[in-house]
mmCIF file of C-alpha atoms and ligand atoms in Angstrom:
data_model
loop_
_atom_site.group_PDB
_atom_site.id
_atom_site.type_symbol
_atom_site.label_atom_id
_atom_site.label_comp_id
_atom_site.label_asym_id
_atom_site.label_seq_id
_atom_site.Cartn_x
_atom_site.Cartn_y
_atom_site.Cartn_z
ATOM 1 C CA MET A 1 -7.423 -19.059 -7.587
ATOM 2 C CA SER A 2 -3.712 -19.361 -6.795
ATOM 3 C CA ASP A 3 -2.087 -21.962 -4.489
ATOM 4 C CA THR A 4 -2.393 -21.230 -0.789
ATOM 5 C CA ILE A 5 0.700 -19.588 0.747
ATOM 6 C CA LYS A 6 1.553 -20.818 4.257
ATOM 7 C CA THR A 7 3.387 -18.604 6.729
ATOM 8 C CA ASP A 8 3.585 -17.820 10.449
ATOM 9 C CA ILE A 9 2.045 -14.359 10.364
ATOM 10 C CA VAL A 10 0.448 -12.087 7.799
ATOM 11 C CA ILE A 11 0.902 -8.366 8.363
ATOM 12 C CA ILE A 12 -1.809 -6.260 6.736
ATOM 13 C CA GLY A 13 -0.180 -2.944 5.828
ATOM 14 C CA ALA A 14 3.460 -2.195 5.020
ATOM 15 C CA GLY A 15 3.553 1.228 6.702
ATOM 16 C CA PRO A 16 6.332 2.022 9.206
ATOM 17 C CA VAL A 17 4.654 -0.046 11.928
ATOM 18 C CA GLY A 18 4.072 -3.121 9.734
ATOM 19 C CA LEU A 19 7.699 -2.895 8.590
ATOM 20 C CA PHE A 20 9.123 -2.643 12.111
ATOM 21 C CA ALA A 21 6.929 -5.583 13.202
ATOM 22 C CA VAL A 22 8.933 -7.740 10.759
ATOM 23 C CA PHE A 23 12.065 -6.942 12.795
ATOM 24 C CA GLU A 24 10.572 -7.772 16.182
ATOM 25 C CA LEU A 25 8.954 -10.945 14.814
ATOM 26 C CA GLY A 26 12.128 -11.934 12.988
ATOM 27 C CA LEU A 27 14.139 -11.850 16.228
ATOM 28 C CA LEU A 28 11.685 -14.482 17.495
ATOM 29 C CA ASP A 29 11.987 -16.646 14.328
ATOM 30 C CA ILE A 30 8.503 -15.714 13.127
ATOM 31 C CA LYS A 31 8.242 -15.522 9.319
ATOM 32 C CA ALA A 32 6.109 -12.699 7.944
ATOM 33 C CA HIS A 33 4.313 -11.922 4.706
ATOM 34 C CA LEU A 34 3.180 -8.307 4.269
ATOM 35 C CA ILE A 35 0.331 -7.152 2.062
ATOM 36 C CA ASP A 36 -0.280 -3.553 1.001
ATOM 37 C CA ILE A 37 -2.684 -1.988 -1.421
ATOM 38 C CA LEU A 38 -0.022 0.548 -2.440
ATOM 39 C CA ASP A 39 2.648 -0.254 -5.024
ATOM 40 C CA LYS A 40 5.334 0.703 -2.495
ATOM 41 C CA VAL A 41 6.151 0.209 1.180
ATOM 42 C CA GLY A 42 6.171 2.959 3.827
ATOM 43 C CA GLY A 43 2.447 3.733 4.258
ATOM 44 C CA GLN A 44 1.706 7.382 5.101
ATOM 45 C CA CYS A 45 5.455 8.210 5.324
ATOM 46 C CA ALA A 46 6.011 7.174 1.713
ATOM 47 C CA GLU A 47 2.675 8.241 0.253
ATOM 48 C CA LEU A 48 1.790 11.451 2.107
ATOM 49 C CA TYR A 49 5.079 13.043 3.211
ATOM 50 C CA PRO A 50 8.150 11.396 1.647
ATOM 51 C CA GLU A 51 10.187 14.623 1.672
ATOM 52 C CA LYS A 52 8.976 16.024 5.013
ATOM 53 C CA PRO A 53 11.246 15.769 8.041
ATOM 54 C CA ILE A 54 10.162 13.729 11.074
ATOM 55 C CA TYR A 55 11.779 14.949 14.313
ATOM 56 C CA ASP A 56 10.447 12.507 16.895
ATOM 57 C CA ILE A 57 11.857 9.100 16.037
ATOM 58 C CA PRO A 58 13.852 8.113 19.152
ATOM 59 C CA GLY A 59 17.593 8.446 18.603
ATOM 60 C CA ILE A 60 17.213 9.964 15.121
ATOM 61 C CA PRO A 61 17.073 13.774 15.366
ATOM 62 C CA TYR A 62 15.890 14.217 11.762
ATOM 63 C CA ILE A 63 14.754 11.884 9.004
ATOM 64 C CA THR A 64 12.343 12.225 6.080
ATOM 65 C CA GLY A 65 9.391 9.892 5.503
ATOM 66 C CA HIS A 66 11.275 8.364 2.604
ATOM 67 C CA GLY A 67 14.487 8.088 4.653
ATOM 68 C CA LEU A 68 12.700 6.306 7.513
ATOM 69 C CA THR A 69 11.123 3.839 5.082
ATOM 70 C CA ASP A 70 14.529 3.079 3.547
ATOM 71 C CA ALA A 71 16.112 2.647 7.000
ATOM 72 C CA LEU A 72 13.358 0.247 8.095
ATOM 73 C CA MET A 73 13.783 -1.792 4.905
ATOM 74 C CA GLN A 74 17.506 -2.010 5.643
ATOM 75 C CA GLN A 75 16.833 -3.046 9.243
ATOM 76 C CA ILE A 76 14.452 -5.893 8.305
ATOM 77 C CA LYS A 77 16.577 -7.198 5.425
ATOM 78 C CA PRO A 78 18.050 -10.096 7.476
ATOM 79 C CA PHE A 79 14.536 -11.502 7.929
ATOM 80 C CA ASN A 80 13.742 -11.540 4.221
ATOM 81 C CA PRO A 81 10.013 -10.833 4.462
ATOM 82 C CA THR A 82 7.755 -11.459 1.465
ATOM 83 C CA PHE A 83 5.836 -8.449 0.156
ATOM 84 C CA HIS A 84 2.587 -8.592 -1.781
ATOM 85 C CA LEU A 85 2.183 -5.022 -3.032
ATOM 86 C CA ASN A 86 -0.713 -3.683 -5.107
ATOM 87 C CA GLU A 87 -3.021 -6.096 -3.273
ATOM 88 C CA MET A 88 -5.790 -5.249 -0.862
ATOM 89 C CA VAL A 89 -6.709 -7.695 1.889
ATOM 90 C CA ALA A 90 -10.380 -8.311 1.253
ATOM 91 C CA LYS A 91 -11.119 -11.041 3.808
ATOM 92 C CA VAL A 92 -9.705 -12.405 7.070
ATOM 93 C CA GLU A 93 -11.272 -15.622 8.377
ATOM 94 C CA LYS A 94 -10.489 -17.575 11.542
ATOM 95 C CA LEU A 95 -10.287 -21.258 10.648
ATOM 96 C CA GLY A 96 -9.580 -22.667 14.102
ATOM 97 C CA ASP A 97 -7.126 -22.262 16.950
ATOM 98 C CA ALA A 98 -4.063 -20.368 15.660
ATOM 99 C CA GLN A 99 -5.260 -20.679 12.065
ATOM 100 C CA PHE A 100 -6.330 -17.831 9.813
ATOM 101 C CA ARG A 101 -7.047 -17.489 6.108
ATOM 102 C CA VAL A 102 -6.331 -14.125 4.475
ATOM 103 C CA THR A 103 -7.627 -13.429 0.965
ATOM 104 C CA THR A 104 -6.618 -10.504 -1.241
ATOM 105 C CA ASP A 105 -8.559 -8.772 -3.999
ATOM 106 C CA GLY A 106 -5.984 -10.285 -6.377
ATOM 107 C CA ASP A 107 -7.256 -13.755 -5.310
ATOM 108 C CA LYS A 108 -4.132 -14.598 -3.295
ATOM 109 C CA VAL A 109 -4.838 -16.881 -0.337
ATOM 110 C CA LEU A 110 -2.526 -17.050 2.682
ATOM 111 C CA GLU A 111 -2.889 -19.305 5.706
ATOM 112 C CA CYS A 112 -1.136 -18.357 8.927
ATOM 113 C CA LYS A 113 -1.078 -18.777 12.673
ATOM 114 C CA CYS A 114 -1.583 -15.088 13.496
ATOM 115 C CA VAL A 115 -2.562 -11.884 11.726
ATOM 116 C CA ALA A 116 -1.314 -8.388 12.557
ATOM 117 C CA ILE A 117 -3.477 -5.583 11.232
ATOM 118 C CA ALA A 118 -1.178 -2.600 10.686
ATOM 119 C CA ALA A 119 -3.598 -0.862 8.330
ATOM 120 C CA GLY A 120 -3.080 2.695 9.634
ATOM 121 C CA GLY A 121 -5.878 5.033 8.624
ATOM 122 C CA GLY A 122 -7.183 2.367 6.276
ATOM 123 C CA SER A 123 -6.466 1.525 2.704
ATOM 124 C CA PHE A 124 -5.302 4.197 0.326
ATOM 125 C CA GLN A 125 -7.869 4.280 -2.453
ATOM 126 C CA PRO A 126 -7.860 6.226 -5.691
ATOM 127 C CA LYS A 127 -10.013 9.321 -5.974
ATOM 128 C CA ARG A 128 -12.701 8.957 -8.637
ATOM 129 C CA PRO A 129 -12.606 11.772 -11.213
ATOM 130 C CA PRO A 130 -15.779 13.838 -11.607
ATOM 131 C CA ILE A 131 -16.852 12.286 -14.923
ATOM 132 C CA GLN A 132 -20.505 11.361 -15.267
ATOM 133 C CA GLY A 133 -21.223 7.717 -16.029
ATOM 134 C CA ILE A 134 -17.663 6.467 -15.257
ATOM 135 C CA GLU A 135 -18.752 3.649 -12.864
ATOM 136 C CA PRO A 136 -19.787 0.987 -15.458
ATOM 137 C CA TYR A 137 -16.332 1.239 -17.080
ATOM 138 C CA GLU A 138 -14.330 0.877 -13.853
ATOM 139 C CA ASP A 139 -12.070 -2.213 -13.755
ATOM 140 C CA LYS A 140 -13.145 -3.066 -17.314
ATOM 141 C CA SER A 141 -11.654 -0.243 -19.339
ATOM 142 C CA VAL A 142 -11.095 2.480 -16.724
ATOM 143 C CA PHE A 143 -8.304 1.591 -14.289
ATOM 144 C CA TYR A 144 -6.931 3.487 -11.284
ATOM 145 C CA ALA A 145 -3.764 1.376 -11.085
ATOM 146 C CA VAL A 146 -1.594 -0.513 -13.537
ATOM 147 C CA ARG A 147 -1.289 -4.116 -12.385
ATOM 148 C CA LYS A 148 0.174 -5.506 -15.613
ATOM 149 C CA MET A 149 1.651 -3.247 -18.284
ATOM 150 C CA GLU A 150 1.184 -5.941 -20.949
ATOM 151 C CA ASN A 151 -2.607 -5.539 -20.654
ATOM 152 C CA PHE A 152 -2.206 -2.167 -22.351
ATOM 153 C CA ARG A 153 -0.059 -3.234 -25.290
ATOM 154 C CA GLY A 154 -1.392 -2.120 -28.680
ATOM 155 C CA LYS A 155 -4.229 -0.060 -27.147
ATOM 156 C CA ASN A 156 -5.320 3.526 -27.535
ATOM 157 C CA LEU A 157 -4.728 4.881 -24.038
ATOM 158 C CA LEU A 158 -5.963 7.989 -22.320
ATOM 159 C CA ILE A 159 -4.069 8.971 -19.175
ATOM 160 C CA VAL A 160 -5.571 11.750 -17.060
ATOM 161 C CA GLY A 161 -3.717 13.771 -14.422
ATOM 162 C CA GLY A 162 -0.678 15.965 -13.860
ATOM 163 C CA GLY A 163 1.194 14.355 -10.959
ATOM 164 C CA ASP A 164 3.973 11.789 -10.783
ATOM 165 C CA SER A 165 1.692 8.764 -11.283
ATOM 166 C CA ALA A 166 0.166 10.195 -14.484
ATOM 167 C CA LEU A 167 3.590 11.154 -15.847
ATOM 168 C CA ASP A 168 5.375 7.942 -14.835
ATOM 169 C CA TRP A 169 2.698 5.770 -16.434
ATOM 170 C CA THR A 170 2.692 7.983 -19.527
ATOM 171 C CA LEU A 171 6.432 7.364 -19.955
ATOM 172 C CA ASN A 172 6.193 3.655 -19.144
ATOM 173 C CA LEU A 173 3.165 2.854 -21.288
ATOM 174 C CA GLN A 174 3.888 5.091 -24.293
ATOM 175 C CA PRO A 175 6.259 2.549 -25.924
ATOM 176 C CA LEU A 176 3.630 -0.222 -25.598
ATOM 177 C CA ALA A 177 0.518 1.729 -26.559
ATOM 178 C CA LYS A 178 -0.846 2.069 -30.079
ATOM 179 C CA ARG A 179 -1.379 5.759 -29.292
ATOM 180 C CA LEU A 180 -1.257 7.510 -25.928
ATOM 181 C CA THR A 181 -2.941 10.769 -25.024
ATOM 182 C CA LEU A 182 -2.231 12.570 -21.751
ATOM 183 C CA VAL A 183 -4.971 14.925 -20.548
ATOM 184 C CA HIS A 184 -4.358 17.526 -17.871
ATOM 185 C CA ARG A 185 -6.481 20.510 -16.955
ATOM 186 C CA ARG A 186 -3.611 22.999 -17.202
ATOM 187 C CA ASP A 187 -0.271 23.176 -18.947
ATOM 188 C CA GLU A 188 1.669 22.928 -15.677
ATOM 189 C CA PHE A 189 2.519 19.629 -14.020
ATOM 190 C CA ARG A 190 3.114 18.700 -10.378
ATOM 191 C CA GLY A 191 5.284 15.717 -11.352
ATOM 192 C CA ALA A 192 9.089 15.556 -11.366
ATOM 193 C CA PRO A 193 10.593 18.081 -13.837
ATOM 194 C CA ASP A 194 12.616 15.335 -15.530
ATOM 195 C CA SER A 195 9.430 13.341 -16.274
ATOM 196 C CA VAL A 196 7.709 16.487 -17.558
ATOM 197 C CA ASN A 197 10.641 17.154 -19.917
ATOM 198 C CA LYS A 198 10.623 13.574 -21.193
ATOM 199 C CA MET A 199 6.872 13.713 -21.801
ATOM 200 C CA ARG A 200 7.158 17.027 -23.663
ATOM 201 C CA ALA A 201 9.955 15.597 -25.821
ATOM 202 C CA LEU A 202 7.700 12.686 -26.836
ATOM 203 C CA VAL A 203 4.918 15.135 -27.720
ATOM 204 C CA ALA A 204 7.359 17.261 -29.768
ATOM 205 C CA ALA A 205 8.534 14.134 -31.607
ATOM 206 C CA GLY A 206 4.917 13.257 -32.468
ATOM 207 C CA GLN A 207 5.054 10.026 -30.446
ATOM 208 C CA MET A 208 2.151 10.888 -28.123
ATOM 209 C CA ASP A 209 -0.499 13.589 -27.673
ATOM 210 C CA LEU A 210 -1.009 16.095 -24.883
ATOM 211 C CA LYS A 211 -4.418 17.746 -24.455
ATOM 212 C CA ILE A 212 -4.964 20.580 -22.014
ATOM 213 C CA GLY A 213 -8.545 20.244 -20.822
ATOM 214 C CA GLN A 214 -10.878 17.940 -18.933
ATOM 215 C CA VAL A 215 -12.599 14.698 -19.839
ATOM 216 C CA SER A 216 -16.276 15.671 -20.042
ATOM 217 C CA ALA A 217 -17.975 12.523 -21.363
ATOM 218 C CA LEU A 218 -17.310 8.892 -22.155
ATOM 219 C CA GLU A 219 -18.574 6.746 -25.058
ATOM 220 C CA GLY A 220 -18.824 2.987 -25.157
ATOM 221 C CA GLY A 221 -20.973 0.098 -24.043
ATOM 222 C CA ALA A 222 -20.934 -2.960 -21.765
ATOM 223 C CA GLY A 223 -18.014 -1.533 -19.812
ATOM 224 C CA GLN A 224 -15.822 -1.046 -22.888
ATOM 225 C CA LEU A 225 -14.778 2.513 -23.690
ATOM 226 C CA THR A 226 -14.567 3.557 -27.320
ATOM 227 C CA ALA A 227 -13.963 7.311 -27.014
ATOM 228 C CA ALA A 228 -13.812 10.242 -24.620
ATOM 229 C CA SER A 229 -14.778 13.883 -25.087
ATOM 230 C CA ILE A 230 -12.194 16.374 -23.919
ATOM 231 C CA LYS A 231 -13.315 19.885 -23.170
ATOM 232 C CA THR A 232 -10.442 22.215 -24.014
ATOM 233 C CA LYS A 233 -10.422 26.016 -23.756
ATOM 234 C CA ASP A 234 -12.048 26.539 -27.129
ATOM 235 C CA ALA A 235 -13.723 23.299 -28.149
ATOM 236 C CA VAL A 236 -14.745 19.764 -27.321
ATOM 237 C CA GLU A 237 -12.502 17.160 -28.940
ATOM 238 C CA ARG A 238 -13.310 13.501 -29.360
ATOM 239 C CA VAL A 239 -10.423 11.080 -28.754
ATOM 240 C CA GLU A 240 -10.787 7.382 -29.514
ATOM 241 C CA CYS A 241 -9.587 5.189 -26.673
ATOM 242 C CA ASP A 242 -9.740 1.579 -25.487
ATOM 243 C CA ALA A 243 -8.705 2.306 -21.905
ATOM 244 C CA MET A 244 -8.520 5.293 -19.585
ATOM 245 C CA LEU A 245 -6.205 5.630 -16.572
ATOM 246 C CA PRO A 246 -7.172 8.549 -14.309
ATOM 247 C CA PHE A 247 -4.626 9.506 -11.612
ATOM 248 C CA PHE A 248 -6.355 11.981 -9.306
ATOM 249 C CA GLY A 249 -4.537 11.110 -6.096
ATOM 250 C CA LEU A 250 -5.417 8.860 -3.207
ATOM 251 C CA THR A 251 -7.693 9.099 -0.247
ATOM 252 C CA MET A 252 -7.663 6.956 2.922
ATOM 253 C CA LYS A 253 -10.728 4.855 3.626
ATOM 254 C CA LEU A 254 -11.134 2.217 6.308
ATOM 255 C CA GLY A 255 -11.999 -0.282 3.575
ATOM 256 C CA PRO A 256 -12.837 -3.914 4.259
ATOM 257 C CA VAL A 257 -11.350 -4.074 7.820
ATOM 258 C CA ALA A 258 -14.835 -3.345 9.211
ATOM 259 C CA ASP A 259 -16.210 -6.574 7.675
ATOM 260 C CA TRP A 260 -13.845 -9.032 9.376
ATOM 261 C CA GLY A 261 -15.916 -9.570 12.542
ATOM 262 C CA ILE A 262 -13.533 -7.610 14.789
ATOM 263 C CA ALA A 263 -14.966 -5.409 17.544
ATOM 264 C CA MET A 264 -14.533 -1.801 16.314
ATOM 265 C CA ASP A 265 -14.816 1.546 18.051
ATOM 266 C CA ASP A 266 -15.406 4.480 15.717
ATOM 267 C CA GLU A 267 -13.422 2.916 12.829
ATOM 268 C CA LEU A 268 -10.580 1.894 15.168
ATOM 269 C CA ILE A 269 -9.795 -1.482 16.701
ATOM 270 C CA PRO A 270 -9.744 -1.707 20.513
ATOM 271 C CA VAL A 271 -6.814 -3.782 21.791
ATOM 272 C CA ASP A 272 -5.387 -5.227 24.991
ATOM 273 C CA THR A 273 -2.411 -2.991 25.787
ATOM 274 C CA GLY A 274 -0.318 -5.871 27.119
ATOM 275 C CA THR A 275 -0.428 -7.821 23.865
ATOM 276 C CA PHE A 276 -2.129 -5.628 21.235
ATOM 277 C CA GLU A 277 -4.531 -8.476 20.592
ATOM 278 C CA THR A 278 -8.085 -7.705 19.414
ATOM 279 C CA ASN A 279 -11.218 -9.468 20.666
ATOM 280 C CA ILE A 280 -10.199 -12.388 18.403
ATOM 281 C CA PRO A 281 -7.304 -14.476 19.798
ATOM 282 C CA GLY A 282 -4.328 -14.467 17.440
ATOM 283 C CA LEU A 283 -5.548 -11.373 15.593
ATOM 284 C CA PHE A 284 -3.539 -8.280 16.526
ATOM 285 C CA ALA A 285 -3.891 -4.585 15.667
ATOM 286 C CA ILE A 286 -0.883 -2.252 15.840
ATOM 287 C CA GLY A 287 -0.159 1.328 14.776
ATOM 288 C CA ASP A 288 -2.692 3.996 13.808
ATOM 289 C CA ILE A 289 -5.543 1.484 13.324
ATOM 290 C CA ASN A 290 -5.856 0.579 17.023
ATOM 291 C CA THR A 291 -7.264 2.402 20.018
ATOM 292 C CA TYR A 292 -6.772 2.212 23.796
ATOM 293 C CA PRO A 293 -6.795 4.726 26.636
ATOM 294 C CA GLY A 294 -4.055 7.289 26.024
ATOM 295 C CA LYS A 295 -3.287 6.139 22.454
ATOM 296 C CA LEU A 296 -1.078 8.542 20.487
ATOM 297 C CA LYS A 297 -1.017 8.130 16.716
ATOM 298 C CA LEU A 298 2.747 8.327 16.526
ATOM 299 C CA ILE A 299 5.247 6.081 14.793
ATOM 300 C CA LEU A 300 7.083 5.459 18.071
ATOM 301 C CA SER A 301 3.863 4.163 19.687
ATOM 302 C CA GLY A 302 3.437 1.722 16.804
ATOM 303 C CA PHE A 303 7.024 0.477 17.239
ATOM 304 C CA HIS A 304 6.391 -0.276 20.921
ATOM 305 C CA GLU A 305 3.119 -2.037 20.040
ATOM 306 C CA ALA A 306 4.912 -4.174 17.427
ATOM 307 C CA ALA A 307 7.427 -5.374 20.041
ATOM 308 C CA LEU A 308 4.748 -6.434 22.545
ATOM 309 C CA MET A 309 2.551 -7.987 19.863
ATOM 310 C CA SER A 310 5.479 -10.150 18.718
ATOM 311 C CA GLN A 311 5.946 -11.586 22.217
ATOM 312 C CA LYS A 312 2.325 -12.791 22.271
ATOM 313 C CA ALA A 313 2.433 -13.980 18.642
ATOM 314 C CA TYR A 314 5.364 -16.237 19.613
ATOM 315 C CA HIS A 315 3.046 -18.319 21.799
ATOM 316 C CA TYR A 316 0.711 -18.985 18.848
ATOM 317 C CA VAL A 317 3.553 -19.847 16.480
ATOM 318 C CA TYR A 318 5.556 -21.936 18.979
ATOM 319 C CA PRO A 319 2.988 -23.111 21.550
ATOM 320 C CA ASP A 320 5.371 -25.672 23.084
ATOM 321 C CA LYS A 321 8.416 -23.399 23.446
ATOM 322 C CA ARG A 322 9.358 -21.043 26.258
ATOM 323 C CA LEU A 323 10.255 -17.496 25.238
ATOM 324 C CA VAL A 324 13.460 -16.168 26.778
ATOM 325 C CA PHE A 325 13.835 -12.402 26.687
ATOM 326 C CA GLN A 326 17.155 -11.296 25.135
ATOM 327 C CA TYR A 327 18.961 -8.070 24.184
ATOM 328 C CA THR A 328 20.405 -7.567 20.689
ATOM 329 C CA THR A 329 23.535 -6.044 22.277
ATOM 330 C CA SER A 330 24.439 -9.185 24.203
ATOM 331 C CA SER A 331 22.692 -12.196 22.615
ATOM 332 C CA THR A 332 24.878 -14.056 20.109
ATOM 333 C CA SER A 333 21.818 -15.957 18.956
ATOM 334 C CA LEU A 334 19.986 -12.710 18.053
ATOM 335 C CA GLN A 335 23.156 -11.349 16.436
ATOM 336 C CA LYS A 336 23.386 -14.492 14.286
ATOM 337 C CA LYS A 337 19.818 -13.904 13.079
ATOM 338 C CA LEU A 338 20.836 -10.337 12.202
ATOM 339 C CA GLY A 339 23.884 -11.639 10.342
ATOM 340 C CA VAL A 340 26.341 -9.684 12.505
ATOM 341 C CA ALA A 341 27.858 -12.462 14.630
HETATM 342 C C1 LIG B 401 1.545 14.802 7.061
HETATM 343 C C2 LIG B 401 1.813 13.840 8.196
HETATM 344 C C3 LIG B 401 2.880 14.052 9.035
HETATM 345 C C4 LIG B 401 3.162 13.185 10.092
HETATM 346 N N1 LIG B 401 4.232 13.407 10.901
HETATM 347 C C5 LIG B 401 4.528 12.536 11.898
HETATM 348 C C6 LIG B 401 5.642 12.750 12.760
HETATM 349 O O1 LIG B 401 6.350 13.768 12.657
HETATM 350 N N2 LIG B 401 5.902 11.816 13.725
HETATM 351 C C7 LIG B 401 5.132 10.698 13.895
HETATM 352 O O2 LIG B 401 5.447 9.877 14.767
HETATM 353 N N3 LIG B 401 4.052 10.493 13.107
HETATM 354 C C8 LIG B 401 3.727 11.371 12.121
HETATM 355 N N4 LIG B 401 2.631 11.165 11.338
HETATM 356 C C9 LIG B 401 1.781 9.991 11.635
HETATM 357 C C10 LIG B 401 2.435 8.721 11.114
HETATM 358 O O3 LIG B 401 2.677 8.836 9.711
HETATM 359 C C11 LIG B 401 1.537 7.530 11.404
HETATM 360 O O4 LIG B 401 1.422 7.416 12.805
HETATM 361 C C12 LIG B 401 2.148 6.259 10.839
HETATM 362 O O5 LIG B 401 2.256 6.324 9.432
HETATM 363 C C13 LIG B 401 1.288 5.065 11.221
HETATM 364 O O6 LIG B 401 1.902 3.938 10.681
HETATM 365 P P1 LIG B 401 1.074 2.628 10.364
HETATM 366 O O7 LIG B 401 2.075 1.660 9.828
HETATM 367 O O8 LIG B 401 0.248 2.278 11.544
HETATM 368 O O9 LIG B 401 0.027 3.043 9.239
HETATM 369 P P2 LIG B 401 0.176 3.684 7.777
HETATM 370 O O10 LIG B 401 1.416 4.456 7.627
HETATM 371 O O11 LIG B 401 -1.133 4.372 7.547
HETATM 372 O O12 LIG B 401 0.268 2.401 6.833
HETATM 373 C C14 LIG B 401 -0.833 1.538 6.718
HETATM 374 C C15 LIG B 401 -0.730 0.787 5.415
HETATM 375 O O13 LIG B 401 -1.770 -0.208 5.397
HETATM 376 C C16 LIG B 401 -2.261 -0.334 4.083
HETATM 377 N N5 LIG B 401 -3.600 -0.934 4.158
HETATM 378 C C17 LIG B 401 -4.675 -0.509 4.837
HETATM 379 N N6 LIG B 401 -5.713 -1.351 4.679
HETATM 380 C C18 LIG B 401 -5.266 -2.339 3.878
HETATM 381 C C19 LIG B 401 -5.869 -3.514 3.327
HETATM 382 N N7 LIG B 401 -7.128 -3.853 3.583
HETATM 383 N N8 LIG B 401 -5.120 -4.291 2.513
HETATM 384 C C20 LIG B 401 -3.814 -3.965 2.227
HETATM 385 N N9 LIG B 401 -3.194 -2.879 2.716
HETATM 386 C C21 LIG B 401 -3.923 -2.072 3.523
HETATM 387 C C22 LIG B 401 -2.265 1.108 3.577
HETATM 388 O O14 LIG B 401 -2.241 1.127 2.149
HETATM 389 C C23 LIG B 401 -0.972 1.657 4.190
HETATM 390 O O15 LIG B 401 0.141 1.566 3.315
HETATM 391 C C24 LIG B 401 2.327 12.041 10.290
HETATM 392 C C25 LIG B 401 1.243 11.821 9.439
HETATM 393 C C26 LIG B 401 0.975 12.710 8.403
HETATM 394 C C27 LIG B 401 -0.192 12.449 7.488
#
């Protein structure tokens, strides 16, 4: 287990609301660490609709999901938050007054004075491909994410899928692998055309294999794959492999949030609308994950919630200090924090 990280607040979820919370907290000198199961920030905006326009962000007539994520990252830069991506928060424990321990599935441990759950619709989790008997191999030789490329060096790899993740990992892992085979059910790919061209060039140069078909069976024992059967149009081919990486997209599941002892209402967290605190003092819920009378699952609602949550969090982080409300337009002290004065 790694050394414990100490910080003021841990934000669970780096979607738009978790990101904006860093800004509001930063203005109040509250240091944040953010944890997200995805390998990128932006939550639903980045994962589900990066190219789609959003028309209802106040003061911005039009911005894409990707554009909003970039703008938020720019806005919170002065506060230098620490991101732990590719990590799922598995456990949140209250240790005492204004003391929490947050543990990730990557065995990271963080201790903090407050926690803000900004987990949206829950954790994005990979879809399991319809291959019989895949479960015993999962996390041993079948992986739905690449945490460390080096783990795949010198191995026979099977990558399955036709989207950007499958293509990107094909291109990134091909130079390391002993032999890499990409399997996709049809000879058309949803991924970026440039990646498709690069992949096809590697196939033409004999540096990797492309099979059009579906993985129909797995061979191996004690969690270790040795080969996979691929059902193509005319035959079933056997391909030797040490590891398989299926990329069949992501689905949103509430995940472990339900096990943290927080009062829940139909997979949502009820909050006090003055502070966005849950039934546990110092534990907040903002954005799509919370519920209260009149709640609208909109980004602008989450931004408002982040601002009010930060005011209450201040009292846990600085119990002996008085909080003076200030505007960014007129406060030199806030402008100094933003690096503009
Ligand atoms: C197609 C589409 C279009 C939309 N259009 C609009 C629009 O026009 N205007 C608008 O205002 N809203 C729109 N929305 C809704 C908007 O995207 C959400 O309101 C917003 O994303 C909520 O932000 P959030 O930060 O609360 O949660 P999310 O964006 O869901 O982010 C939550 C993050 O938490 C992470 N997470 C969850 N559990 C854990 C865990 N245990 N450990 C680690 N990480 C975890 C997730 O991986 C995720 O990245 C749209 C949504 C969709 C799907």
